[in-house]
mmCIF file of C-alpha atoms in Angstrom:
data_model
loop_
_atom_site.group_PDB
_atom_site.id
_atom_site.type_symbol
_atom_site.label_atom_id
_atom_site.label_comp_id
_atom_site.label_asym_id
_atom_site.label_seq_id
_atom_site.Cartn_x
_atom_site.Cartn_y
_atom_site.Cartn_z
ATOM 1 C CA ALA D 620 71.920 86.213 106.391
ATOM 2 C CA GLN D 621 71.956 86.812 102.745
ATOM 3 C CA SER D 622 74.035 84.570 100.741
ATOM 4 C CA VAL D 623 74.686 83.480 97.306
ATOM 5 C CA THR D 624 75.771 79.845 96.210
ATOM 6 C CA GLN D 625 77.588 78.580 93.337
ATOM 7 C CA PRO D 626 77.552 74.706 94.108
ATOM 8 C CA ASP D 627 79.794 73.765 91.522
ATOM 9 C CA ILE D 628 83.545 74.815 91.885
ATOM 10 C CA HIS D 629 84.895 73.404 88.814
ATOM 11 C CA ILE D 630 83.066 72.213 85.541
ATOM 12 C CA THR D 631 84.429 70.553 82.507
ATOM 13 C CA VAL D 632 82.484 70.379 79.282
ATOM 14 C CA SER D 633 83.690 69.364 75.511
ATOM 15 C CA GLU D 634 83.316 72.017 72.842
ATOM 16 C CA GLY D 635 79.991 72.198 71.317
ATOM 17 C CA ALA D 636 78.474 70.694 74.461
ATOM 18 C CA SER D 637 75.794 72.714 76.183
ATOM 19 C CA LEU D 638 76.500 74.249 79.698
ATOM 20 C CA GLU D 639 74.568 75.213 82.676
ATOM 21 C CA LEU D 640 75.948 76.615 85.906
ATOM 22 C CA ARG D 641 73.953 76.860 88.896
ATOM 23 C CA CYS D 642 73.330 79.617 91.160
ATOM 24 C CA ASN D 643 71.087 80.055 94.242
ATOM 25 C CA TYR D 644 70.494 83.000 96.461
ATOM 26 C CA SER D 645 68.990 83.386 100.026
ATOM 27 C CA TYR D 646 67.115 86.742 100.640
ATOM 28 C CA GLY D 647 63.732 87.626 101.564
ATOM 29 C CA ALA D 648 62.883 89.490 98.561
ATOM 30 C CA THR D 649 63.702 89.028 94.758
ATOM 31 C CA PRO D 650 66.995 90.748 94.373
ATOM 32 C CA TYR D 651 68.500 92.113 91.294
ATOM 33 C CA LEU D 652 70.661 89.115 89.712
ATOM 34 C CA PHE D 653 73.650 89.153 87.715
ATOM 35 C CA TRP D 654 76.306 86.992 85.945
ATOM 36 C CA TYR D 655 79.855 87.991 85.281
ATOM 37 C CA VAL D 656 82.718 86.180 83.570
ATOM 38 C CA GLN D 657 86.414 86.515 84.495
ATOM 39 C CA SER D 658 89.015 85.411 81.917
ATOM 40 C CA PRO D 659 92.502 84.832 83.604
ATOM 41 C CA GLY D 660 94.170 87.970 84.883
ATOM 42 C CA GLN D 661 91.369 90.256 83.666
ATOM 43 C CA GLY D 662 88.598 92.015 85.397
ATOM 44 C CA LEU D 663 85.100 91.253 85.542
ATOM 45 C CA GLN D 664 82.582 91.397 82.535
ATOM 46 C CA LEU D 665 78.810 91.762 82.744
ATOM 47 C CA LEU D 666 77.166 88.576 80.997
ATOM 48 C CA LEU D 667 73.627 89.301 81.862
ATOM 49 C CA LYS D 668 71.188 90.831 84.419
ATOM 50 C CA TYR D 669 67.733 90.442 85.849
ATOM 51 C CA PHE D 670 65.954 93.122 87.350
ATOM 52 C CA SER D 671 62.187 92.304 86.612
ATOM 53 C CA GLY D 672 59.878 91.070 84.055
ATOM 54 C CA ASP D 673 60.349 88.051 81.782
ATOM 55 C CA THR D 674 62.349 85.569 83.869
ATOM 56 C CA LEU D 675 64.538 84.439 80.868
ATOM 57 C CA VAL D 676 67.189 87.026 79.910
ATOM 58 C CA GLN D 677 69.446 87.058 77.308
ATOM 59 C CA GLY D 678 72.997 88.108 77.431
ATOM 60 C CA ILE D 679 76.363 88.462 75.468
ATOM 61 C CA LYS D 680 78.421 85.856 74.052
ATOM 62 C CA GLY D 681 75.173 83.482 73.610
ATOM 63 C CA PHE D 682 74.408 83.131 77.145
ATOM 64 C CA GLU D 683 70.964 83.047 78.932
ATOM 65 C CA ALA D 684 69.682 82.813 82.403
ATOM 66 C CA GLU D 685 66.424 81.824 83.706
ATOM 67 C CA PHE D 686 65.274 83.156 87.128
ATOM 68 C CA LYS D 687 63.149 80.781 89.114
ATOM 69 C CA ARG D 688 61.341 82.366 92.139
ATOM 70 C CA SER D 689 60.169 79.336 93.747
ATOM 71 C CA GLN D 690 63.713 77.908 93.632
ATOM 72 C CA SER D 691 65.542 81.194 94.512
ATOM 73 C CA SER D 692 68.025 80.334 91.457
ATOM 74 C CA PHE D 693 69.312 82.161 88.451
ATOM 75 C CA ASN D 694 70.935 79.391 86.412
ATOM 76 C CA LEU D 695 73.254 80.440 83.524
ATOM 77 C CA ARG D 696 73.079 78.444 80.297
ATOM 78 C CA LYS D 697 74.404 78.140 76.772
ATOM 79 C CA PRO D 698 73.639 75.757 74.165
ATOM 80 C CA SER D 699 77.122 75.241 72.636
ATOM 81 C CA VAL D 700 80.261 76.077 74.548
ATOM 82 C CA HIS D 701 82.919 77.712 72.592
ATOM 83 C CA TRP D 702 86.676 77.093 73.748
ATOM 84 C CA SER D 703 86.949 80.768 74.411
ATOM 85 C CA ASP D 704 84.420 80.494 76.888
ATOM 86 C CA ALA D 705 86.844 79.047 79.401
ATOM 87 C CA ALA D 706 86.960 81.384 82.294
ATOM 88 C CA GLU D 707 85.482 81.758 85.898
ATOM 89 C CA TYR D 708 81.801 82.649 86.077
ATOM 90 C CA PHE D 709 80.509 84.621 89.151
ATOM 91 C CA CYS D 710 76.947 84.988 90.212
ATOM 92 C CA ALA D 711 75.900 88.092 92.118
ATOM 93 C CA VAL D 712 73.023 89.489 93.770
ATOM 94 C CA HIS D 713 72.152 93.363 94.419
ATOM 95 C CA LEU D 714 69.979 93.602 97.793
ATOM 96 C CA THR D 715 67.068 95.738 97.009
ATOM 97 C CA SER D 716 66.423 96.729 100.460
ATOM 98 C CA GLY D 717 67.874 100.284 100.257
ATOM 99 C CA THR D 718 71.303 99.248 100.359
ATOM 100 C CA TYR D 719 73.861 99.195 97.555
ATOM 101 C CA LYS D 720 75.541 96.298 98.522
ATOM 102 C CA TYR D 721 76.370 93.197 96.255
ATOM 103 C CA ILE D 722 76.952 90.050 97.183
ATOM 104 C CA PHE D 723 78.943 87.545 95.136
ATOM 105 C CA GLY D 724 78.984 83.805 94.823
ATOM 106 C CA THR D 725 82.490 81.973 94.962
ATOM 107 C CA GLY D 726 82.524 81.200 91.490
ATOM 108 C CA THR D 727 82.582 78.424 88.891
ATOM 109 C CA ARG D 728 85.562 77.831 86.842
ATOM 110 C CA LEU D 729 84.664 76.527 83.363
ATOM 111 C CA LYS D 730 87.117 74.273 81.470
ATOM 112 C CA VAL D 731 86.570 73.602 77.774
ATOM 113 C CA LEU D 732 87.847 70.454 76.224
ATOM 114 C CA ALA D 733 88.662 70.614 72.408
ATOM 115 C CA ASN T 1226 85.649 107.662 78.145
ATOM 116 C CA ALA T 1227 88.350 105.348 80.239
ATOM 117 C CA GLY T 1228 85.649 103.896 82.637
ATOM 118 C CA VAL T 1229 87.093 102.655 85.902
ATOM 119 C CA THR T 1230 90.824 102.829 85.956
ATOM 120 C CA GLN T 1231 93.103 101.442 88.776
ATOM 121 C CA THR T 1232 96.660 102.001 89.650
ATOM 122 C CA PRO T 1233 99.296 100.203 89.961
ATOM 123 C CA LYS T 1234 98.354 96.914 88.243
ATOM 124 C CA PHE T 1235 100.973 95.000 90.461
ATOM 125 C CA GLN T 1236 102.522 95.816 93.863
ATOM 126 C CA VAL T 1237 104.831 93.882 96.314
ATOM 127 C CA LEU T 1238 104.982 95.222 99.717
ATOM 128 C CA LYS T 1239 106.852 94.112 103.063
ATOM 129 C CA THR T 1240 105.006 93.396 106.022
ATOM 130 C CA GLY T 1241 104.337 96.961 107.835
ATOM 131 C CA GLN T 1242 104.418 99.139 104.748
ATOM 132 C CA SER T 1243 101.785 101.429 103.705
ATOM 133 C CA MET T 1244 100.356 102.131 100.423
ATOM 134 C CA THR T 1245 97.416 103.609 98.735
ATOM 135 C CA LEU T 1246 95.425 101.690 95.837
ATOM 136 C CA GLN T 1247 94.084 104.375 93.258
ATOM 137 C CA CYS T 1248 90.678 103.990 91.714
ATOM 138 C CA ALA T 1249 89.057 106.735 89.290
ATOM 139 C CA GLN T 1250 86.095 106.700 87.188
ATOM 140 C CA ASP T 1251 84.972 109.247 84.575
ATOM 141 C CA MET T 1252 81.440 108.299 84.277
ATOM 142 C CA ASN T 1253 80.145 110.607 87.210
ATOM 143 C CA HIS T 1254 78.825 107.614 88.953
ATOM 144 C CA GLU T 1255 77.739 108.400 92.725
ATOM 145 C CA TYR T 1256 78.310 104.775 94.050
ATOM 146 C CA MET T 1257 81.686 103.131 94.186
ATOM 147 C CA SER T 1258 83.114 100.301 96.048
ATOM 148 C CA TRP T 1259 86.189 98.229 96.733
ATOM 149 C CA TYR T 1260 86.269 94.445 96.764
ATOM 150 C CA ARG T 1261 89.228 91.711 97.325
ATOM 151 C CA GLN T 1262 89.347 88.433 95.602
ATOM 152 C CA ASP T 1263 90.764 85.478 96.921
ATOM 153 C CA PRO T 1264 90.890 82.101 95.555
ATOM 154 C CA GLY T 1265 87.538 80.143 96.486
ATOM 155 C CA MET T 1266 85.995 83.091 98.143
ATOM 156 C CA GLY T 1267 84.762 85.220 95.407
ATOM 157 C CA LEU T 1268 84.638 88.947 95.817
ATOM 158 C CA ARG T 1269 84.418 90.541 99.292
ATOM 159 C CA LEU T 1270 83.423 94.109 99.879
ATOM 160 C CA ILE T 1271 85.511 95.998 101.794
ATOM 161 C CA HIS T 1272 84.423 99.658 101.919
ATOM 162 C CA TYR T 1273 82.069 101.390 99.555
ATOM 163 C CA SER T 1274 80.747 105.225 98.975
ATOM 164 C CA VAL T 1275 77.484 106.398 98.037
ATOM 165 C CA GLY T 1276 78.932 109.891 97.028
ATOM 166 C CA ALA T 1277 81.597 112.490 97.820
ATOM 167 C CA GLY T 1278 82.183 112.828 101.499
ATOM 168 C CA ILE T 1279 80.077 109.508 102.262
ATOM 169 C CA THR T 1280 81.876 106.134 102.795
ATOM 170 C CA ASP T 1281 80.849 103.127 104.987
ATOM 171 C CA GLN T 1282 82.443 99.539 105.840
ATOM 172 C CA GLY T 1283 81.602 96.423 103.988
ATOM 173 C CA GLU T 1284 82.223 92.821 104.809
ATOM 174 C CA VAL T 1285 85.896 93.029 105.438
ATOM 175 C CA PRO T 1286 87.147 96.497 106.355
ATOM 176 C CA ASN T 1287 89.862 95.711 108.986
ATOM 177 C CA GLY T 1288 93.062 97.105 107.718
ATOM 178 C CA TYR T 1289 91.538 99.388 105.074
ATOM 179 C CA ASN T 1290 90.881 103.023 104.937
ATOM 180 C CA VAL T 1291 89.085 104.786 102.329
ATOM 181 C CA SER T 1292 87.920 108.468 101.671
ATOM 182 C CA ARG T 1293 85.969 109.969 98.882
ATOM 183 C CA SER T 1294 86.904 113.775 98.362
ATOM 184 C CA THR T 1295 85.475 113.873 94.689
ATOM 185 C CA THR T 1296 83.063 111.859 92.595
ATOM 186 C CA GLU T 1297 85.764 110.745 90.391
ATOM 187 C CA ASP T 1298 88.465 109.218 92.957
ATOM 188 C CA PHE T 1299 88.084 106.679 95.557
ATOM 189 C CA PRO T 1300 91.588 105.357 96.899
ATOM 190 C CA LEU T 1301 91.925 102.634 99.346
ATOM 191 C CA ARG T 1302 94.785 102.717 101.855
ATOM 192 C CA LEU T 1303 96.768 100.067 103.617
ATOM 193 C CA LEU T 1304 98.097 101.672 106.694
ATOM 194 C CA SER T 1305 100.286 98.697 107.836
ATOM 195 C CA ALA T 1306 100.246 95.843 105.432
ATOM 196 C CA ALA T 1307 99.976 92.360 106.487
ATOM 197 C CA PRO T 1308 100.278 88.899 104.635
ATOM 198 C CA SER T 1309 96.860 88.404 104.946
ATOM 199 C CA GLN T 1310 96.271 91.505 102.700
ATOM 200 C CA THR T 1311 97.585 89.445 99.493
ATOM 201 C CA SER T 1312 94.930 89.588 97.068
ATOM 202 C CA VAL T 1313 93.582 90.853 93.854
ATOM 203 C CA TYR T 1314 91.817 94.259 94.667
ATOM 204 C CA PHE T 1315 88.945 95.583 92.357
ATOM 205 C CA CYS T 1316 87.338 99.022 92.421
ATOM 206 C CA ALA T 1317 83.829 99.265 90.718
ATOM 207 C CA SER T 1318 81.388 102.034 90.171
ATOM 208 C CA THR T 1319 77.737 101.723 89.849
ATOM 209 C CA LEU T 1320 74.807 103.243 87.961
ATOM 210 C CA ALA T 1321 71.368 102.111 87.617
ATOM 211 C CA ASN T 1322 72.191 98.864 89.881
ATOM 212 C CA GLU T 1323 74.837 97.812 87.265
ATOM 213 C CA GLN T 1324 78.600 97.711 88.169
ATOM 214 C CA PHE T 1325 81.298 98.678 86.275
ATOM 215 C CA PHE T 1326 84.990 96.865 87.226
ATOM 216 C CA GLY T 1327 88.142 98.189 86.823
ATOM 217 C CA PRO T 1328 91.219 95.889 86.005
ATOM 218 C CA GLY T 1329 92.399 95.088 89.342
ATOM 219 C CA THR T 1330 95.501 95.629 91.375
ATOM 220 C CA ARG T 1331 97.532 92.492 92.253
ATOM 221 C CA LEU T 1332 98.983 92.904 95.815
ATOM 222 C CA THR T 1333 101.559 90.665 97.335
ATOM 223 C CA VAL T 1334 102.551 91.379 101.038
ATOM 224 C CA LEU T 1335 105.763 89.537 102.113
#
């Protein structure tokens, strides 16, 4: 069955440190891939997306993600974290097999230490 | 252009009560969906619609009904609320494989 795994439930980093959030998916083909961010009490905001082409994609707020087909991964990175990046991050896939269904990971909550 | 709007923002129900969560979008998107978000479980798809008059079940449809009489509106109905339906509900519309989310409705069932 198709699935999305975010193995880290919580991550704590110091402000200014680099960040990598992991995402792995299980699907027979290459899906469309997304990262969303959710601040407390808010809706989901799209950070970046991958449909095809260059496997390193740039998003908003200084985030980037790299698609690695061999590892079925789409990890999110940021070279220097700001205190305002504290939030919950969700990886999602859109299955490209003729359906409109999206599957979300369970999320990673990021805490930033001053 | 208001995007995706949801009402109410908060709601408290007693077990057995019914209610409708409203969702509207002004972007003329054909595809809309409803999710529930529970701690540690991410977002799970309840129902979705690929256009007016067409709806289908998602991952967790039990206890929920939907209809899509217009492109703009996609209400979610709870016919007999249960404590297990306490959650945050998000509506989304989709264009070109990108989803646009509403601000959510926080529902508590006592």
